[in-house]
Coordinates of C-alpha atoms in Angstrom, one line a residue:
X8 CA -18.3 -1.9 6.8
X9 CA -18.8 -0.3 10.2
X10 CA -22.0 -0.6 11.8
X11 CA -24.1 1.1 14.9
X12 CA -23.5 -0.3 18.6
X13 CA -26.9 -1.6 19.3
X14 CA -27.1 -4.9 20.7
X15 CA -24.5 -7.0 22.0
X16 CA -22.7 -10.3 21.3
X17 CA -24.1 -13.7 22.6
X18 CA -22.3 -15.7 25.7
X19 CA -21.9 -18.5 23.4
X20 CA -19.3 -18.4 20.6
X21 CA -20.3 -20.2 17.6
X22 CA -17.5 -21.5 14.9
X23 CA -17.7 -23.5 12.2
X24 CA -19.6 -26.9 11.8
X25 CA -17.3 -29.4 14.0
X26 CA -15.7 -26.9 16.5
X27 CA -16.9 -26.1 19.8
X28 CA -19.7 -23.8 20.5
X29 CA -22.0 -24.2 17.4
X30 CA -24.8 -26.4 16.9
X31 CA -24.8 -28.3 13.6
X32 CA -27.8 -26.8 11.4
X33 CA -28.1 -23.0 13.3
X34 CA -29.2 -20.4 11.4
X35 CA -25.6 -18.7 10.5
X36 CA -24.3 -22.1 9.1
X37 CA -23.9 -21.5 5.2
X38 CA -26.7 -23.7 3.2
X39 CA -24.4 -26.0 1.6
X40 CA -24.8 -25.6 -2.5
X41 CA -27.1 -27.9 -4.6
X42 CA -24.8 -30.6 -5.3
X43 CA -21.8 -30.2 -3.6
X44 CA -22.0 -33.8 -2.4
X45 CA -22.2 -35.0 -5.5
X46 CA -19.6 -32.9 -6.9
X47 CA -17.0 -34.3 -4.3
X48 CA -18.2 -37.6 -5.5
X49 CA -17.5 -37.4 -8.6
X50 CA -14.4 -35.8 -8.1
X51 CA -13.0 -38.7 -5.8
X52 CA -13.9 -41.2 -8.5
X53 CA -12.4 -42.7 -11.4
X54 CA -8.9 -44.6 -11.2
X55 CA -6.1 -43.8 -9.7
X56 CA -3.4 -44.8 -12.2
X57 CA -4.9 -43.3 -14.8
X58 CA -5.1 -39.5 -13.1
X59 CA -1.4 -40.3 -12.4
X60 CA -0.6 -41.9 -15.8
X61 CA -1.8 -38.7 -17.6
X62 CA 0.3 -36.4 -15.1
X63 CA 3.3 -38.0 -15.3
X64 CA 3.3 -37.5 -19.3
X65 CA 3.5 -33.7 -20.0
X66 CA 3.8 -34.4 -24.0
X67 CA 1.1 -36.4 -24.3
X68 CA -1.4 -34.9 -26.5
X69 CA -4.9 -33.0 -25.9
X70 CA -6.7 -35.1 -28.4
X71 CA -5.2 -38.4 -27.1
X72 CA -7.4 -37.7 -23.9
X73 CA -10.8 -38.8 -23.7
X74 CA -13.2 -36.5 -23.5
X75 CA -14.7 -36.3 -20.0
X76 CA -18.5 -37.5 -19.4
X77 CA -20.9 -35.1 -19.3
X78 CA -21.2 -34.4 -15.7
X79 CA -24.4 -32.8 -14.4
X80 CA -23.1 -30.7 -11.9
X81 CA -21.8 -28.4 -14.2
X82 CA -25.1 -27.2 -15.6
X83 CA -26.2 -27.1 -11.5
X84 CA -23.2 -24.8 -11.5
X85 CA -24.6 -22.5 -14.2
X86 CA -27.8 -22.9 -12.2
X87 CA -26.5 -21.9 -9.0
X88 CA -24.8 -18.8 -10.7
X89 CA -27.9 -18.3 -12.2
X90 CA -30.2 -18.5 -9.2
X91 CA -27.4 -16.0 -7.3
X92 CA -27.5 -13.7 -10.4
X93 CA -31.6 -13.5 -9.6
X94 CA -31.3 -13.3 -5.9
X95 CA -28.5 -9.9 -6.1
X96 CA -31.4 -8.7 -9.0
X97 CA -34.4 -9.4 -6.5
X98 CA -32.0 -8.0 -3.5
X99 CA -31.4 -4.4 -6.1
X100 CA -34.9 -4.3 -6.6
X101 CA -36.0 -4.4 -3.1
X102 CA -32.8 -2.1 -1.9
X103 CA -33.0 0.1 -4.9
X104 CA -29.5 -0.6 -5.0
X105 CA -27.7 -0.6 -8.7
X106 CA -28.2 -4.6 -10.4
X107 CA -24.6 -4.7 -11.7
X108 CA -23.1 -2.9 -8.1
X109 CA -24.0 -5.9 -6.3
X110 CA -23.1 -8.3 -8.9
X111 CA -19.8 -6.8 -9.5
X112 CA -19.9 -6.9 -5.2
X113 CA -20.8 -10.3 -5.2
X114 CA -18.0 -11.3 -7.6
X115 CA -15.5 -9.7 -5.8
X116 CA -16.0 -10.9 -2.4
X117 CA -16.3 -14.2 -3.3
X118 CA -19.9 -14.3 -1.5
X119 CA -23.9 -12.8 -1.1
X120 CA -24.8 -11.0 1.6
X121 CA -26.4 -13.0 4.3
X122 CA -25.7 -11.3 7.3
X123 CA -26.4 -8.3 9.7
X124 CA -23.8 -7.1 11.7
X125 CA -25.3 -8.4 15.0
X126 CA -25.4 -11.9 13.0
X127 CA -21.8 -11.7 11.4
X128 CA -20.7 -10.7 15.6
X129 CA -22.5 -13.6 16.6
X130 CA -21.3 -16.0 14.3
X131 CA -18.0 -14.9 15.0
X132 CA -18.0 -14.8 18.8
X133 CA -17.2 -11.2 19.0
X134 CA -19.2 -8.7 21.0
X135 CA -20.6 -6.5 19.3
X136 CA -19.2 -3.9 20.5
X137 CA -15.6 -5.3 19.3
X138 CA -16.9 -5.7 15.9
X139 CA -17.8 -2.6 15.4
X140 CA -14.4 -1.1 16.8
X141 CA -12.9 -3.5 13.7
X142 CA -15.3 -2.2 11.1
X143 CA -14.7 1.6 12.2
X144 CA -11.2 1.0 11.8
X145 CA -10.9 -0.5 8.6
X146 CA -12.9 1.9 7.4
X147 CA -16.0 1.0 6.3
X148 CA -19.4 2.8 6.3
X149 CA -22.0 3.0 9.3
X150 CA -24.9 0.3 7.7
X151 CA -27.3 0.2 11.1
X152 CA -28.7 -3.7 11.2
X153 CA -29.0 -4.1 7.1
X154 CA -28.2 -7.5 5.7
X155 CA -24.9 -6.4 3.5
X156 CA -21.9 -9.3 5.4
X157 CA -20.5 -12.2 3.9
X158 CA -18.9 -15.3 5.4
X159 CA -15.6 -13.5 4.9
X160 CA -16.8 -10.6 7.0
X161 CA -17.6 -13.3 9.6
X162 CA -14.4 -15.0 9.1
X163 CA -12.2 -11.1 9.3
X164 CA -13.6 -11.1 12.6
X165 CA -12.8 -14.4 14.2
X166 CA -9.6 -14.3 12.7
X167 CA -9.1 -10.6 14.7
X168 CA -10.5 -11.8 17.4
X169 CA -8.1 -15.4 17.9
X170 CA -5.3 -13.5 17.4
X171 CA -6.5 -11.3 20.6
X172 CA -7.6 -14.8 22.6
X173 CA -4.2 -16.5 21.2
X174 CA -2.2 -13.5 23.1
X175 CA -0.5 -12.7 19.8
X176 CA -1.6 -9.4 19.6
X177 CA -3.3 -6.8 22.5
X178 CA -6.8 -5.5 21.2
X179 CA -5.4 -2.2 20.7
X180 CA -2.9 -3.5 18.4
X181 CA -5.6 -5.3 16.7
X182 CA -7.5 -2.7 16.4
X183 CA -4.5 -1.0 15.1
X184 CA -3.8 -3.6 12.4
X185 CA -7.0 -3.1 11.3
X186 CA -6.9 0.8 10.5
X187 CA -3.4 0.4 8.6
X188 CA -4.9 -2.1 6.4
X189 CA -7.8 -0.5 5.7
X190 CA -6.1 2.8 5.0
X191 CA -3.7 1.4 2.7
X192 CA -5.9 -0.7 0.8
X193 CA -8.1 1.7 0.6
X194 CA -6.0 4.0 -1.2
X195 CA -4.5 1.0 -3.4
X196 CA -8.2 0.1 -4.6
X197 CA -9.4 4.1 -5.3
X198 CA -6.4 4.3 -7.1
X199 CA -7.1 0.8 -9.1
X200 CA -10.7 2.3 -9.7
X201 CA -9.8 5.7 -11.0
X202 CA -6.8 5.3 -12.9
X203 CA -6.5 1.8 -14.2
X204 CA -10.1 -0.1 -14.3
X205 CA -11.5 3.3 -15.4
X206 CA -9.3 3.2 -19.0
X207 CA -9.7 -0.7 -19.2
X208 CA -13.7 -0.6 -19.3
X209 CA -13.6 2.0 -22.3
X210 CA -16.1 0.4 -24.1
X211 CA -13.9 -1.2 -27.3
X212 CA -16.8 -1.6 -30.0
X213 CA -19.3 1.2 -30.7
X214 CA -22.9 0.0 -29.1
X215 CA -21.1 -1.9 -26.1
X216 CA -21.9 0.0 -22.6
X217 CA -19.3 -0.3 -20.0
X218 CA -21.3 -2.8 -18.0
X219 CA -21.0 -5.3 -20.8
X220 CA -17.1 -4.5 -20.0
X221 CA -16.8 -4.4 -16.3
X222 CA -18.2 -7.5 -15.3
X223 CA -15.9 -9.7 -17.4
X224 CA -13.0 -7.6 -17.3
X225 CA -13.1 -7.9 -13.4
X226 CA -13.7 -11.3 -13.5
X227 CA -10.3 -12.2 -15.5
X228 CA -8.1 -9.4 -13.5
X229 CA -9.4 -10.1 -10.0
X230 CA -7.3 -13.4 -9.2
X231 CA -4.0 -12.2 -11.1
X232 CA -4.2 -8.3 -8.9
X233 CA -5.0 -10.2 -5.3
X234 CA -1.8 -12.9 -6.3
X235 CA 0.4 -9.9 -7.1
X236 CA -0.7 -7.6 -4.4
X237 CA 0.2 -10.7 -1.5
X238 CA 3.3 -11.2 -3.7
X239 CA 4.6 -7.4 -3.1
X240 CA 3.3 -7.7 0.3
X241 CA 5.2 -10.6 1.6
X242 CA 8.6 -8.7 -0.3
X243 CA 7.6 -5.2 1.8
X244 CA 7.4 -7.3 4.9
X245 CA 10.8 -8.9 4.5
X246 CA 12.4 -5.8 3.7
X247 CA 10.8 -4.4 7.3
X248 CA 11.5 -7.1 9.2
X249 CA 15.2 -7.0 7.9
X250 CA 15.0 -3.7 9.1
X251 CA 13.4 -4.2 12.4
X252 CA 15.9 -7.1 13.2
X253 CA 18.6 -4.9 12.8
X254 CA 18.3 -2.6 14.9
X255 CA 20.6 -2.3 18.0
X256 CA 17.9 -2.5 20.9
X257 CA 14.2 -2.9 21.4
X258 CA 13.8 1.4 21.7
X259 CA 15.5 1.7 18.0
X260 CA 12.4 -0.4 16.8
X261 CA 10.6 2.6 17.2
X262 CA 12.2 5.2 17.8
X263 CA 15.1 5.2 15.6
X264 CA 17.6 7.8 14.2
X265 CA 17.1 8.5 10.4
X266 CA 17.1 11.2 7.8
X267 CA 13.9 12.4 6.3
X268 CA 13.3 14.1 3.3
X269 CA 11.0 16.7 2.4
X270 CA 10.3 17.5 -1.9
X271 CA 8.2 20.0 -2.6
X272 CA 7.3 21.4 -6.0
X273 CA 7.7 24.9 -6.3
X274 CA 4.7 27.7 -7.2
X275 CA 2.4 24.2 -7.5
X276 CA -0.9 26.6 -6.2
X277 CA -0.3 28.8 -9.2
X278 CA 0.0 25.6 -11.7
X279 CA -3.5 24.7 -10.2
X280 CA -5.3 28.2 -11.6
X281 CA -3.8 28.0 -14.8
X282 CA -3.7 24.5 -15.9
X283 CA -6.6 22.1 -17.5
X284 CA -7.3 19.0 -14.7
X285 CA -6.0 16.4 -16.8
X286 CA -2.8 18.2 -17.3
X287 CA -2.9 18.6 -13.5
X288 CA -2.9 15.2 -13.1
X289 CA -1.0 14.3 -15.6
X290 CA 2.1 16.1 -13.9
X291 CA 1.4 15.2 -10.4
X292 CA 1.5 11.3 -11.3
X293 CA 4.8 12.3 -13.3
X294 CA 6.0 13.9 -10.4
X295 CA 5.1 10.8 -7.8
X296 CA 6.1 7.8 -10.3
X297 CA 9.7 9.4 -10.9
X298 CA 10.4 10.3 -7.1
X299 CA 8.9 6.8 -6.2
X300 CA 11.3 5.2 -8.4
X301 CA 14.5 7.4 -7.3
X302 CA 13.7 6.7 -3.6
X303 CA 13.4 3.2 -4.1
X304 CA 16.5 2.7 -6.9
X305 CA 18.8 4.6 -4.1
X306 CA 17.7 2.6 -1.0
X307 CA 15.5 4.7 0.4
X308 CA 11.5 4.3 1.5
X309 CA 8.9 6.3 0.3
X310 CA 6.6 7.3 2.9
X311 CA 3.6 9.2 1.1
X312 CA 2.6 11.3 -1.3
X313 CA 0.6 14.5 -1.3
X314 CA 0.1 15.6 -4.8
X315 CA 2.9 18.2 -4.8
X316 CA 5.0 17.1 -2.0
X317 CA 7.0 13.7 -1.1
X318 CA 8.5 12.8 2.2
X319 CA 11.0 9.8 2.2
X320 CA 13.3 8.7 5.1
X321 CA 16.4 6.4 4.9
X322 CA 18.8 4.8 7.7
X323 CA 22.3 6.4 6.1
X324 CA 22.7 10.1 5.8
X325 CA 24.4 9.7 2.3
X326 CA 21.7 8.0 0.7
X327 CA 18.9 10.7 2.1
X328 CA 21.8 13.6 0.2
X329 CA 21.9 11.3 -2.4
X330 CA 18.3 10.7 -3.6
X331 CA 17.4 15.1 -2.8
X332 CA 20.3 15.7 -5.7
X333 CA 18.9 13.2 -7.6
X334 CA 15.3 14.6 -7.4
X335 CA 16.8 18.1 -8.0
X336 CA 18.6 16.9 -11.1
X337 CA 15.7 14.6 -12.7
X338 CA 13.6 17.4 -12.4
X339 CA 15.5 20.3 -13.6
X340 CA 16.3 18.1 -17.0
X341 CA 12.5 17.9 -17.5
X342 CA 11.1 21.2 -19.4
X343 CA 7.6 20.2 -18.5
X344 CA 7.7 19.9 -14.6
X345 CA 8.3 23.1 -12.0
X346 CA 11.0 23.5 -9.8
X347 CA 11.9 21.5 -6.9
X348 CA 12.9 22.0 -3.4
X349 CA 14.4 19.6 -0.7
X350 CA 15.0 19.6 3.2
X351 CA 15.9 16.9 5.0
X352 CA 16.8 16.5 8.8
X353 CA 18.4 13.7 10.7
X354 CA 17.6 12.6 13.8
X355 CA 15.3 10.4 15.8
X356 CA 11.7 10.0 14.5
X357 CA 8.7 8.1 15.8
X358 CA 7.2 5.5 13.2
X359 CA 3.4 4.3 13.2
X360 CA 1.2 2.9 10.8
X361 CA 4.0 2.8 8.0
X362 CA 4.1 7.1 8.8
X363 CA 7.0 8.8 10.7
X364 CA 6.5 11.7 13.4
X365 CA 8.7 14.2 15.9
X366 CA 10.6 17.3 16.0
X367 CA 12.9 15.3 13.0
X368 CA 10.1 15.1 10.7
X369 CA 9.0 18.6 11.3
X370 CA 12.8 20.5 11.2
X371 CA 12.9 18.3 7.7
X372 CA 9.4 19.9 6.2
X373 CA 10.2 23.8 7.6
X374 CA 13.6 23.7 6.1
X375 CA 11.5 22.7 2.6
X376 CA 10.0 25.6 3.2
X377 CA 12.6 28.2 3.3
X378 CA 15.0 26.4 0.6
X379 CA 16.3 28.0 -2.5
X380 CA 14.3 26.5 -5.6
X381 CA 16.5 23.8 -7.4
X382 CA 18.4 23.3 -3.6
X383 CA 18.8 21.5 -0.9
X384 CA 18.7 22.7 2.9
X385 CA 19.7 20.2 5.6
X386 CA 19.9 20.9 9.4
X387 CA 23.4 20.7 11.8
X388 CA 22.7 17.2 12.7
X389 CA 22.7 15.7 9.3
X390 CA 25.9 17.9 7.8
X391 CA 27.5 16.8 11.3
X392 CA 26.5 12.8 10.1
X393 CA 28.0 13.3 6.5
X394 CA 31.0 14.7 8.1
X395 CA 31.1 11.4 10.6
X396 CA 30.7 9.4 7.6
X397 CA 32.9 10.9 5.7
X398 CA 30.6 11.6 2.8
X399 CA 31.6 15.2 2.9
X400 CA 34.4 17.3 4.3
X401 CA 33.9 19.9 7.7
X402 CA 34.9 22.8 5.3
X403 CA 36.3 23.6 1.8
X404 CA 39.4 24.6 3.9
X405 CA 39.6 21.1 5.2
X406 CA 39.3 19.2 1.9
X407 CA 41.7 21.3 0.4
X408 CA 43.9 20.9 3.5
X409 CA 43.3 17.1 3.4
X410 CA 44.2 17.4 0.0
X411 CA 47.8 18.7 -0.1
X412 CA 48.3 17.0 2.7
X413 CA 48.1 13.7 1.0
X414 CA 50.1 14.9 -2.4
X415 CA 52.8 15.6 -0.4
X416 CA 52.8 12.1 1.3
X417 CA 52.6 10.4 -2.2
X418 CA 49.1 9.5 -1.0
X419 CA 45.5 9.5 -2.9
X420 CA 43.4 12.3 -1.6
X421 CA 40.2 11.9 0.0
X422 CA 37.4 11.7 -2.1
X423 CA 33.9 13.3 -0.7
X424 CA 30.5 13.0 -2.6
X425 CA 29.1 16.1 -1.1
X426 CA 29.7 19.7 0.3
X427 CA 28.2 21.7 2.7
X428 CA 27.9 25.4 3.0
X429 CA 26.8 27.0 6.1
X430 CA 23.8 28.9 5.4
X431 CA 22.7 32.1 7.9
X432 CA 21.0 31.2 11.2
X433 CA 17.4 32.0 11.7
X434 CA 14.4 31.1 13.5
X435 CA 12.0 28.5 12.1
X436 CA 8.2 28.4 13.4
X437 CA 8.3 26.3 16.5
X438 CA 11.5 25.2 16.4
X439 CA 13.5 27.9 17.7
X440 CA 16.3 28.9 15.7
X441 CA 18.5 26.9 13.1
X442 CA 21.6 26.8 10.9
X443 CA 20.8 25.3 7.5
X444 CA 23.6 24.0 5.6
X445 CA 23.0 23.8 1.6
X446 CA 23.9 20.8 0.4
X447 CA 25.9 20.3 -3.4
X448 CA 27.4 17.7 -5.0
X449 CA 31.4 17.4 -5.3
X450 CA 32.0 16.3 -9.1
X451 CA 29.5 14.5 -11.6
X452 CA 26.8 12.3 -10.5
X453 CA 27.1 8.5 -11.1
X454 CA 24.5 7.1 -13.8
X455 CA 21.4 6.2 -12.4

């Protein structure tokens, strides 16, 4: 959460109990928990033998195990959950803030407010003037000096911040690093929120309000979403690295030479007068789930979504004409969803933040917008790539040329998934003039 510039960050950097630069018992060290010595205690005892005897017998039976002693420091748990329970009420009450909002906050972040943004700089050993560049950029809300950060808020920051001191990163980058994550996770947890959490807390019994729900619902979800989300994560940054390591030089990391693909839903302004919101909806995330799932299926990467429009990129020229055929057919075979359009360009494009940019990227959305509904328009460079390839033959005239050619040498013709047909030249909006090629598909598509 973003905060205002006033004040500054200390000279001295303070860090954790035992590292340099904090005194032992300041003011930002977290108040160990009632117990927690105790707890390790008990923990460390008992004998040895025994915690490995019952590990090293997987069949051995529940009841065979003695039941543990009562330990005290569970009901201090309880307590301490209790107390914290009381302290987010007594914090709502004196914010006017909703009682289950900061509960539900509190649950989720793992810790209770403690800090003000100068204190969560301080404790970091950022200015604050560097702390609030982070905050702004993950995009989080102005909050002036209130006390609404937690320990991990402190520990986001010193974890920015040593990557900057550690020369792993410049602070621009970091800075940077910060905004695409916020962006994106922003968008993953609105979407959680609306579409998903929203039907789960449905209140099942009659008489149950949907704070009875929430809370516990939450409570079971939260450490099974956060384990899959990393999981996906880590896979999406070994695809891009594959990617990236690939490349033939440092400039193709990026700038690099790729189609992109423009699908556009056809008359979608007119659906938005005439249909009910929830059927609105409804065929949007139809629309978006079955493009997602061709892009990815075909080897190509989905680069957003905007409600009636996809753009998609891939490194080979065939699998750009492949997936555009394969959103034109999926479509057209589905009574309930408008028709589609498709351009796609090919040539070298700018990537940031996951998004693309150039001239590429702009030739591919202006030849959406002049395609024939249920086609697909590509520019000179990418017919001229397919051709390369050999993916699809200069001319009809060729093929067929080709073709005899190799009957009468006893040989098997050449087989091309596509054809191009030269469309007429004419001037696109800031792009000067171009001649689009429609693109159609030689023979019966694979199965999916």
């Amino acid at each position: 959460m973003t905060v205002d510039d006033t004040g500054s960050g200390t000279g001295a950097h303070p860090a954790p109990d035992g590292e340099p630069g904090r005194t032992a018992g300041s003011a930002t060290d977290p108040a160990p928990a009632a117990g927690d010595a105790d707890l390790r205690a008990d923990e460390d005892a008992g004998d040895p033998q025994e915690r490995s005897d019952v590990k090293a017998r997987p069949d051995r039976n529940l009841s065979d195990t003695p039941s543990p002693p009562q330990d005290p420091q569970g009901r201090l748990d309880a307590q301490g959950r209790l107390d914290a329970q009381n302290r987010l009420d007594e914090q709502a009450a004196d914010s006017g803030e909703d009682p289950l909002a900061l509960r539900l906050e509190g649950l989720i972040l793992g810790a209770e407010r403690r800090y003000t943004p100068f204190q969560a700089a301080r404790s970091a050993g950022v200015s604050m003037e560097l702390a609030s560049r982070f905050w702004r950029a993950m995009g989080f809300a102005d909050i002036g000096q209130a006390k609404a950060l937690t320990e991990a808020d402190v520990l986001a920051l010193r974890r920015l911040a040593g990557l900057v001191e550690a020369g792993l990163l410049s602070e621009a980058m970091a800075v940077q690093v910060a905004r695409s994550t916020g962006q994106t996770t922003a968008r993953l947890a609105e979407w959680q929120i609306d579409s998903f959490l929203e039907g789960l807390t449905e209140p099942p019994e009659p008489g149950m309000t949907r704070t009875e729900v929430t809370y516990p619902l939450i409570e079971l979800l939260l450490p099974e979403l956060e384990e899959f989300i990393v999981y996906v994560w880590r896979r999406q940054l070994a695809a891009a690295t594959g990617r990236v390591v690939q490349a033939g030089d440092d400039e193709e990391m990026v700038d690099r030479r790729l189609a992109v693909g423009f699908a556009d839903l056809v008359g979608f302004t007119r659906l938005t007068r005439r249909m009910e919101e929830e059927e609105l909806g409804e065929l949007v995330e139809a629309f978006e789930t079955t493009a997602a799932d061709l892009v990815a299926a075909h080897g190509g990467r989905l680069i957003k979504t905007l409600g009636d429009e996809v753009l998609y990129s891939a490194d080979d020229a065939g699998v750009a004409a492949e997936i555009a055929l394969r959103l034109i057919e999926t479509m057209a075979n589905d009574e309930t969803m408008p028709e589609l359009r498709v351009g796609i360009a090919f040539g070298t494009v700018t990537t940031r933040m996951g998004d693309v940019f150039g001239t590429t990227v702009n030739l591919a959305s202006r030849l959406t917008s002049i395609a024939p509904r249920d086609a697909v328009l590509v520019d000179g460079a990418f017919a001229e790539e397919l051709v390369r390839t050999q993916d699809a033959p200069a001319s009809e005239a060729e093929a067929a040329e080709a073709a005899a050619t190799a009957e009468k040498e006893g040989e098997e013709p050449p087989v091309y998934r596509f054809a191009l047909q030269p469309m007429w030249q004419r001037p696109v909006r800031g792009l000067g003039v171009v001649e689009p090629w429609l693109l159609a598909r030689r023979g019966m598509p694979d199965t999916p």
